[in-house]
Coordinates of C-alpha atoms in Angstrom, one line a residue:
X199 CA 5.4 -15.7 34.1
X200 CA 7.2 -18.7 35.6
X201 CA 10.5 -19.8 33.7
X202 CA 8.5 -23.6 32.9
X203 CA 5.7 -21.8 31.9
X204 CA 6.8 -19.5 28.9
X205 CA 6.5 -21.3 25.8
X206 CA 9.8 -21.9 23.4
X207 CA 8.7 -19.1 20.8
X208 CA 8.6 -16.3 23.6
X209 CA 12.0 -17.7 24.9
X210 CA 13.9 -17.6 22.1
X211 CA 12.3 -13.9 21.2
X212 CA 13.5 -13.0 24.7
X213 CA 17.0 -14.4 24.2
X214 CA 17.4 -12.3 20.9
X215 CA 16.4 -9.0 22.4
X216 CA 18.7 -9.6 25.3
X217 CA 21.4 -9.7 22.5
X218 CA 21.9 -5.8 22.0
X219 CA 22.1 -5.5 18.2
X220 CA 21.3 -1.8 18.1
X221 CA 22.2 -0.7 14.2
X222 CA 22.8 2.8 14.4
X223 CA 23.3 3.4 10.6
X224 CA 26.2 4.4 8.6
X225 CA 28.3 1.0 9.3
X226 CA 27.7 1.6 13.2
X227 CA 26.2 -1.6 14.6
X228 CA 26.5 -3.9 17.1
X229 CA 25.9 -7.4 18.3
X230 CA 24.8 -9.0 15.3
X231 CA 27.1 -10.9 15.0
X232 CA 26.2 -12.8 18.3
X233 CA 22.7 -12.9 17.5
X234 CA 23.8 -14.7 13.9
X235 CA 25.7 -17.1 15.9
X236 CA 23.0 -17.6 18.5
X237 CA 20.7 -18.1 15.9
X238 CA 23.0 -20.6 13.7
X239 CA 23.6 -22.6 17.1
X240 CA 19.9 -23.0 17.3
X241 CA 19.8 -24.3 13.7
X242 CA 22.6 -27.0 14.1
X243 CA 20.9 -28.3 17.3
X244 CA 17.8 -29.5 14.7
X245 CA 20.7 -30.7 12.9
X246 CA 21.1 -28.1 9.9
X247 CA 23.7 -27.2 8.2
X248 CA 24.3 -23.5 8.6
X249 CA 26.3 -20.9 6.3
X250 CA 27.6 -17.4 7.5
X251 CA 28.8 -14.6 5.5
X252 CA 30.2 -11.9 6.6
X253 CA 31.3 -9.4 4.1
X254 CA 31.9 -6.3 6.8
X255 CA 33.6 -7.5 10.1
X256 CA 30.9 -8.3 12.9
X257 CA 28.0 -7.6 10.1
X258 CA 26.9 -11.3 10.2
X259 CA 24.4 -12.7 8.4
X260 CA 23.1 -16.7 8.6
X261 CA 21.5 -19.2 6.4
X262 CA 20.4 -22.9 6.3
X263 CA 18.1 -24.7 3.8
X264 CA 15.4 -27.4 5.1
X265 CA 14.9 -29.9 2.6
X266 CA 11.3 -30.7 1.5
X267 CA 9.1 -33.7 0.6
X268 CA 8.9 -32.5 -3.0
X269 CA 12.1 -31.1 -3.9
X270 CA 10.6 -30.3 -7.4
X271 CA 8.5 -27.7 -6.2
X272 CA 10.5 -24.3 -5.8
X273 CA 11.8 -23.3 -2.7
X274 CA 10.0 -21.0 0.2
X275 CA 12.5 -18.1 2.0
X276 CA 11.8 -17.4 5.2
X277 CA 13.8 -14.5 6.4
X278 CA 14.1 -12.1 9.2
X279 CA 16.6 -9.4 10.4
X280 CA 18.7 -9.2 13.6
X281 CA 19.3 -5.6 14.1
X282 CA 17.3 -3.4 15.4
X283 CA 17.0 0.6 16.0
X284 CA 18.3 2.4 19.0
X285 CA 16.3 2.3 22.5
X286 CA 16.5 5.3 24.7
X287 CA 16.2 3.4 27.8
X288 CA 15.2 6.8 29.7
X289 CA 12.0 7.0 28.0
X290 CA 11.3 3.2 28.5
X291 CA 8.7 1.7 31.6
X292 CA 11.2 -1.2 31.0
X293 CA 15.2 -2.2 30.2
X294 CA 14.5 -2.3 26.3
X295 CA 17.4 -5.0 25.9
X296 CA 15.9 -7.2 29.4
X297 CA 13.6 -9.2 27.3
X298 CA 11.0 -8.9 30.0
X299 CA 7.9 -10.6 30.2
X300 CA 5.1 -9.2 32.0
X301 CA 1.2 -9.0 32.1
X302 CA 1.3 -11.5 29.3
X303 CA 3.8 -9.6 27.0
X304 CA 7.1 -9.7 25.7
X305 CA 8.7 -6.1 26.0
X306 CA 12.1 -4.6 24.6
X307 CA 13.7 -3.5 21.4
X308 CA 12.8 -6.0 18.9
X309 CA 9.3 -7.6 20.2
X310 CA 7.5 -6.4 17.5
X311 CA 10.7 -5.4 14.9
X312 CA 11.4 -8.1 14.4
X313 CA 12.9 -10.9 16.4
X314 CA 9.1 -12.0 17.4
X315 CA 9.1 -13.5 14.0
X316 CA 12.8 -14.5 14.3
X317 CA 11.7 -16.4 17.0
X318 CA 8.4 -17.8 15.2
X319 CA 10.7 -18.8 12.2
X320 CA 12.7 -20.9 14.5
X321 CA 10.3 -22.1 16.4
X322 CA 8.0 -23.6 13.6
X323 CA 11.1 -25.2 11.8
X324 CA 11.8 -27.2 14.9
X325 CA 8.3 -28.1 15.7
X326 CA 8.4 -30.0 12.1
X327 CA 11.9 -31.3 12.5
X328 CA 11.6 -32.6 15.8
X329 CA 8.6 -34.7 15.5
X330 CA 10.7 -36.1 11.9
X331 CA 8.2 -34.4 9.7
X332 CA 9.8 -32.6 6.5
X333 CA 7.7 -29.0 4.9
X334 CA 6.2 -29.6 1.9
X335 CA 9.2 -27.7 -0.1
X336 CA 12.2 -26.6 0.8
X337 CA 12.6 -24.0 3.4
X338 CA 15.6 -21.3 2.9
X339 CA 16.2 -20.0 6.6
X340 CA 17.7 -16.4 6.2
X341 CA 18.8 -13.8 9.1
X342 CA 20.2 -10.6 8.1
X343 CA 22.0 -7.8 9.0
X344 CA 21.9 -4.1 8.9
X345 CA 18.1 -4.0 7.7
X346 CA 17.2 -1.0 9.7
X347 CA 19.7 1.0 7.5
X348 CA 18.3 0.1 4.2
X349 CA 20.2 -3.7 4.1
X350 CA 23.1 -2.0 2.4
X351 CA 25.4 -4.0 4.7
X352 CA 23.4 -7.0 4.7
X353 CA 20.8 -8.7 2.6
X354 CA 22.0 -6.6 -0.2
X355 CA 25.4 -7.8 -0.2
X356 CA 24.1 -11.7 0.4
X357 CA 22.6 -11.4 -2.6
X358 CA 25.4 -9.9 -4.5
X359 CA 27.8 -12.0 -3.0
X360 CA 25.6 -15.7 -1.9
X361 CA 23.0 -15.7 -4.5
X362 CA 23.5 -19.4 -4.2
X363 CA 22.0 -19.3 -1.0
X364 CA 18.5 -19.1 -2.6
X365 CA 19.0 -21.4 -5.2
X366 CA 15.6 -23.0 -6.3
X367 CA 13.6 -20.1 -4.7
X368 CA 10.6 -18.1 -6.3
X369 CA 8.9 -16.4 -3.3
X370 CA 9.7 -15.5 0.4
X371 CA 7.6 -14.6 3.3
X372 CA 9.0 -11.9 6.1
X373 CA 7.9 -9.0 8.8
X374 CA 5.4 -6.4 8.8
X375 CA 2.0 -8.7 8.1
X376 CA -0.2 -11.5 8.6
X377 CA -1.4 -9.7 11.9
X378 CA -4.8 -8.7 13.1
X379 CA -5.9 -5.1 13.0
X380 CA -9.9 -3.6 14.5
X381 CA -12.1 -2.9 11.1
X382 CA -15.3 -1.3 12.9
X383 CA -16.2 -3.6 15.6
X384 CA -14.7 -6.7 13.9
X385 CA -11.2 -7.7 12.9
X386 CA -9.3 -8.5 9.8
X387 CA -5.5 -9.6 9.0
X388 CA -3.2 -7.5 6.8
X389 CA -1.1 -9.5 4.1
X390 CA 1.8 -7.6 2.7
X391 CA 2.0 -7.3 -0.7
X392 CA 3.8 -4.2 -1.8
X393 CA 6.1 -1.7 -0.3
X394 CA 6.9 1.9 -0.9
X395 CA 10.1 3.0 -2.4
X396 CA 12.7 4.2 -0.4
X397 CA 14.5 7.6 0.0
X398 CA 16.6 9.0 2.6
X399 CA 17.9 12.4 1.8
X400 CA 20.0 15.2 3.4
X401 CA 18.8 19.0 3.1
X402 CA 21.7 21.2 3.0
X403 CA 21.3 24.9 3.5
X404 CA 24.3 27.6 3.3
X405 CA 24.5 31.1 4.7
X406 CA 27.6 33.6 5.5
X407 CA 29.3 32.8 9.1
X408 CA 29.6 35.9 11.7
X409 CA 28.7 36.8 14.9
X410 CA 25.6 35.7 16.7
X411 CA 24.7 39.5 17.8
X412 CA 24.6 40.8 14.5
X413 CA 22.0 41.3 12.2
X414 CA 22.5 38.6 9.4
X415 CA 19.8 37.8 7.3
X416 CA 22.2 35.1 5.5
X417 CA 21.5 32.7 8.3
X418 CA 21.8 29.2 7.2
X419 CA 19.9 27.6 10.3
X420 CA 17.1 29.8 9.4
X421 CA 16.8 28.8 6.0
X422 CA 17.3 25.6 7.0
X423 CA 14.5 26.0 9.5
X424 CA 11.6 27.1 6.9
X425 CA 12.6 24.3 4.5
X426 CA 12.0 21.6 7.0
X427 CA 9.3 23.5 8.3
X428 CA 7.8 23.9 5.0
X429 CA 8.3 20.1 4.1
X430 CA 7.0 18.7 7.2
X431 CA 3.5 20.7 6.9
X432 CA 2.9 19.4 3.2
X433 CA -0.3 17.4 3.1
X434 CA 0.5 14.7 -0.1
X435 CA -2.3 13.8 -2.0
X436 CA -3.9 10.2 -2.2
X437 CA -2.7 8.2 -4.7
X438 CA -4.3 4.8 -4.8
X439 CA -2.8 1.5 -6.5
X440 CA -4.5 -1.9 -6.9
X441 CA -3.2 -2.8 -3.4
X442 CA -4.8 0.1 -1.8
X443 CA -8.3 0.0 -4.0
X444 CA -8.6 -3.7 -3.0
X445 CA -7.8 -2.7 0.7
X446 CA -10.5 0.3 1.1
X447 CA -13.0 -1.9 -0.8
X448 CA -12.3 -4.5 2.0
X449 CA -12.8 -2.7 5.0
X450 CA -16.1 -0.6 3.3
X451 CA -17.4 -3.9 3.1
X452 CA -16.7 -5.3 6.6
X453 CA -17.9 -1.8 8.0
X454 CA -20.8 -1.4 5.5
X455 CA -19.5 2.4 5.0
X456 CA -20.6 3.5 1.5
X457 CA -18.1 6.4 1.3
X458 CA -15.1 6.6 -0.8
X459 CA -13.2 8.9 0.9
X460 CA -9.7 6.6 1.9
X461 CA -8.8 8.7 5.2
X462 CA -12.4 8.2 6.2
X463 CA -12.1 4.5 5.5
X464 CA -9.3 4.3 7.5
X465 CA -10.1 6.1 10.6
X466 CA -12.3 2.4 11.0
X467 CA -8.9 0.5 11.7
X468 CA -8.5 1.9 15.5
X469 CA -4.6 2.3 16.4
X470 CA -3.5 1.3 12.7
X471 CA -5.3 4.3 11.3
X472 CA -2.1 6.5 11.0
X473 CA 0.0 3.3 9.6
X474 CA -2.9 2.4 6.9
X475 CA -3.0 6.3 5.9
X476 CA 0.5 6.2 4.9
X477 CA 0.1 3.8 2.3
X478 CA -2.1 6.2 0.3
X479 CA 0.3 8.6 0.0
X480 CA 3.8 10.1 0.0
X481 CA 5.4 10.7 3.3
X482 CA 8.5 13.0 4.0
X483 CA 9.5 13.2 7.4
X484 CA 11.8 15.7 8.9
X485 CA 14.1 13.3 11.5
X486 CA 17.1 14.7 12.3
X487 CA 18.7 18.4 12.3
X488 CA 22.5 19.5 12.5
X489 CA 23.8 22.8 12.4
X490 CA 26.1 25.4 14.4
X491 CA 28.9 24.7 16.9
X492 CA 28.8 27.9 19.8
X493 CA 25.8 29.7 20.7
X494 CA 27.0 32.8 19.6
X495 CA 28.3 31.8 16.3
X496 CA 26.3 31.6 13.2
X497 CA 27.4 28.8 11.3
X498 CA 27.8 29.0 7.3
X499 CA 25.8 25.6 6.9
X500 CA 23.2 23.6 8.4
X501 CA 21.1 19.9 7.5
X502 CA 18.3 17.9 7.9
X503 CA 17.4 14.1 7.5
X504 CA 14.6 13.3 5.7
X505 CA 12.6 10.1 5.4
X506 CA 10.8 10.0 2.2
X507 CA 8.7 6.9 1.1
X508 CA 7.1 7.0 -2.2
X509 CA 4.8 5.0 -4.1
X510 CA 6.5 2.9 -6.8
X511 CA 7.6 4.7 -9.8
X512 CA 7.0 8.1 -8.6
X513 CA 10.5 8.4 -7.3
X514 CA 11.7 11.3 -9.4
X515 CA 8.2 13.4 -9.5
X516 CA 8.4 13.4 -5.7
X517 CA 12.4 14.6 -5.6
X518 CA 11.0 17.7 -8.0
X519 CA 8.3 18.6 -5.5
X520 CA 10.6 18.4 -2.8
X521 CA 13.2 20.5 -4.3
X522 CA 10.2 23.2 -5.1
X523 CA 8.8 23.2 -1.5
X524 CA 12.2 23.8 0.0
X525 CA 13.3 26.4 -2.8
X526 CA 16.3 26.3 -5.1
X527 CA 19.1 27.4 -2.9
X528 CA 18.5 24.3 -0.8
X529 CA 20.6 21.4 -1.4
X530 CA 19.3 17.9 -1.5
X531 CA 21.5 15.0 -1.3
X532 CA 20.5 11.3 -1.4
X533 CA 22.0 9.2 1.0
X534 CA 19.9 6.3 0.4
X535 CA 17.9 4.9 -2.4
X536 CA 15.9 1.6 -2.6
X537 CA 13.4 0.1 -5.1
X538 CA 9.2 0.0 -4.4
X539 CA 7.7 -2.9 -5.2
X540 CA 3.9 -4.6 -5.8
X541 CA 3.2 -8.2 -6.4
X542 CA -0.8 -9.3 -6.9
X543 CA -2.9 -10.7 -4.2
X544 CA -3.4 -14.0 -5.7
X545 CA -1.7 -17.1 -6.0
X546 CA -1.2 -20.4 -4.4
X547 CA 1.0 -18.9 -1.4
X548 CA -1.5 -16.5 -1.4
X549 CA -4.6 -18.6 -0.8
X550 CA -2.0 -20.9 1.6
X551 CA -1.5 -18.0 3.7
X552 CA -5.1 -17.0 3.8
X553 CA -6.0 -20.7 4.4
X554 CA -3.7 -21.1 7.1
X555 CA -5.4 -17.8 9.1
X556 CA -8.5 -19.1 8.6
X557 CA -7.8 -22.4 10.1
X558 CA -6.7 -20.9 13.2
X559 CA -8.9 -18.0 13.1
X560 CA -12.1 -18.9 11.4
X561 CA -14.0 -16.1 9.6
X562 CA -11.9 -13.2 10.2
X563 CA -11.1 -11.7 6.5
X564 CA -7.7 -11.3 4.8
X565 CA -7.0 -8.2 2.9
X566 CA -4.1 -6.8 1.0
X567 CA -2.1 -4.0 2.0
X568 CA 0.9 -1.9 0.6
X569 CA 3.4 -1.1 3.5
X570 CA 4.5 2.5 4.1
X571 CA 8.0 1.2 4.9
X572 CA 10.6 -1.5 3.5
X573 CA 11.8 -4.7 4.5
X574 CA 14.5 -7.5 3.2
X575 CA 12.2 -8.5 0.6
X576 CA 13.6 -5.3 -2.1
X577 CA 16.8 -7.2 -1.9
X578 CA 15.6 -10.4 -2.9
X579 CA 13.0 -9.1 -5.5
X580 CA 16.2 -8.0 -7.5
X581 CA 17.2 -12.0 -8.0
X582 CA 13.8 -12.7 -8.9
X583 CA 11.9 -13.7 -5.6
X584 CA 8.5 -12.3 -4.8
X585 CA 8.0 -11.2 -1.2
X586 CA 5.2 -10.9 1.0
X587 CA 5.0 -9.9 4.8
X588 CA 3.4 -12.7 6.9
X589 CA 4.4 -12.8 10.4
X590 CA 1.0 -13.9 11.7
X591 CA -0.1 -12.1 15.2
X592 CA -3.6 -12.3 16.6
X593 CA -3.9 -9.0 18.7
X594 CA -6.1 -7.3 21.1
X595 CA -7.9 -4.7 19.5
X596 CA -6.6 -2.0 21.6
X597 CA -3.2 -2.8 21.0
X598 CA -1.2 0.1 19.0
X599 CA 0.7 -2.8 17.4
X600 CA 1.6 -0.6 14.5
X601 CA 2.5 2.3 16.3
X602 CA 5.4 -0.1 18.3
X603 CA 7.4 -0.4 15.5
X604 CA 10.5 2.1 16.4
X605 CA 8.4 3.4 19.1
X606 CA 8.5 3.0 23.1
X607 CA 7.6 0.1 25.3
X608 CA 7.8 -2.2 22.3
X609 CA 5.8 -5.1 23.0
X610 CA 4.1 -8.3 22.2
X611 CA 1.7 -10.7 23.8
X612 CA 2.9 -14.0 24.3
X613 CA 0.1 -15.8 23.2
X614 CA -0.1 -13.7 19.8
X615 CA 3.8 -15.5 19.4
X616 CA 2.3 -19.0 20.2
X617 CA -0.5 -18.0 17.2
X618 CA 2.0 -17.1 15.1
X619 CA 4.4 -20.0 15.4
X620 CA 1.3 -22.3 14.7
X621 CA 0.3 -20.8 11.8
X622 CA 3.6 -20.6 10.7
X623 CA 4.0 -24.3 11.1
X624 CA 0.5 -25.3 9.4
X625 CA 1.9 -22.7 6.6
X626 CA 5.6 -24.9 5.9
X627 CA 3.6 -28.1 6.2
X628 CA 1.2 -27.7 4.0
X629 CA 2.3 -25.2 1.2

């Protein structure tokens, strides 16, 4: 795409992708200060006053407030995170940090999660302010570090140390919602009104060290492998909430399918099927294995990391079941535990988001859903702010958008970014 034809929202997103903000976890991250300074400079160029919070060196958060026409109305938070998960460049067909635009798509780590939404927030606010307009109410614009590590060195520290940034705010919008998916031969938009609880655990197996040539039944690696295989193969039962019941009812109405089987209804959502299915049940995925230090030495310990996402309120019961599955000799260590949440699919903000989508893509239903993962809305909920996922994108039916979260060849259509900017601008102008 010729440089002169690249819309600003895509250019800003590409610029952010080119700032490598890889977060490896455990305090090992890069580039968040540079990204925050880029965002801060953009906001200052709009005449806004910025504030930074860097409680840990280079783990930088930035915020600005846009004054609204009706200051008596509660403020609305628009927030994003600036970090991304690692990308193995050899697995990609493009440089994951080049911010390349080709075939009408913006490619790169963060194109989906979530530098696309960061750019939509910035350019939507810019459109209003450059036109000499004000939003309907105060907007708090916040961009966090460390979301990809649960926000423990980002949003959690901001709400603890800088709660005044959010004075007067009662609601927030951010990532992983507002995008379209196929539903049968039609489409629908998913609006996120809840998130699963998060538990990152480490399984530890112990045995007896020894020579690799020996008969050795007390092998920690074998014990760990058996535990990980059992947990990874576990099929967890369906447990519906109010949100997922309404989602399934909506899919049934759109498709005309009378079945009550949640998985059968999820099969109507094309590439989003696995993403939707994960919202109905606990998911416990092994994500890493660590054991040994030489080919002919049996180690005395082995460990595995597991990402567990559960429905809000079921955390303790799930942990007990995990212990039963892996066996009493496997130690479960909690690395990170965070809350889940669910709020009603109703109220003025929900009506405003649905209305904004309807004005720009008439006749397409909007359905509530429960995110199988988590966002910085969890941290904001601890100071009384109700958060929604609303990063509006009108997407091609065959694009596996949900599969590109933390995936390979992450990309987003440029025209979807333009659509999202229009919808967000409409929302902040009228709500």
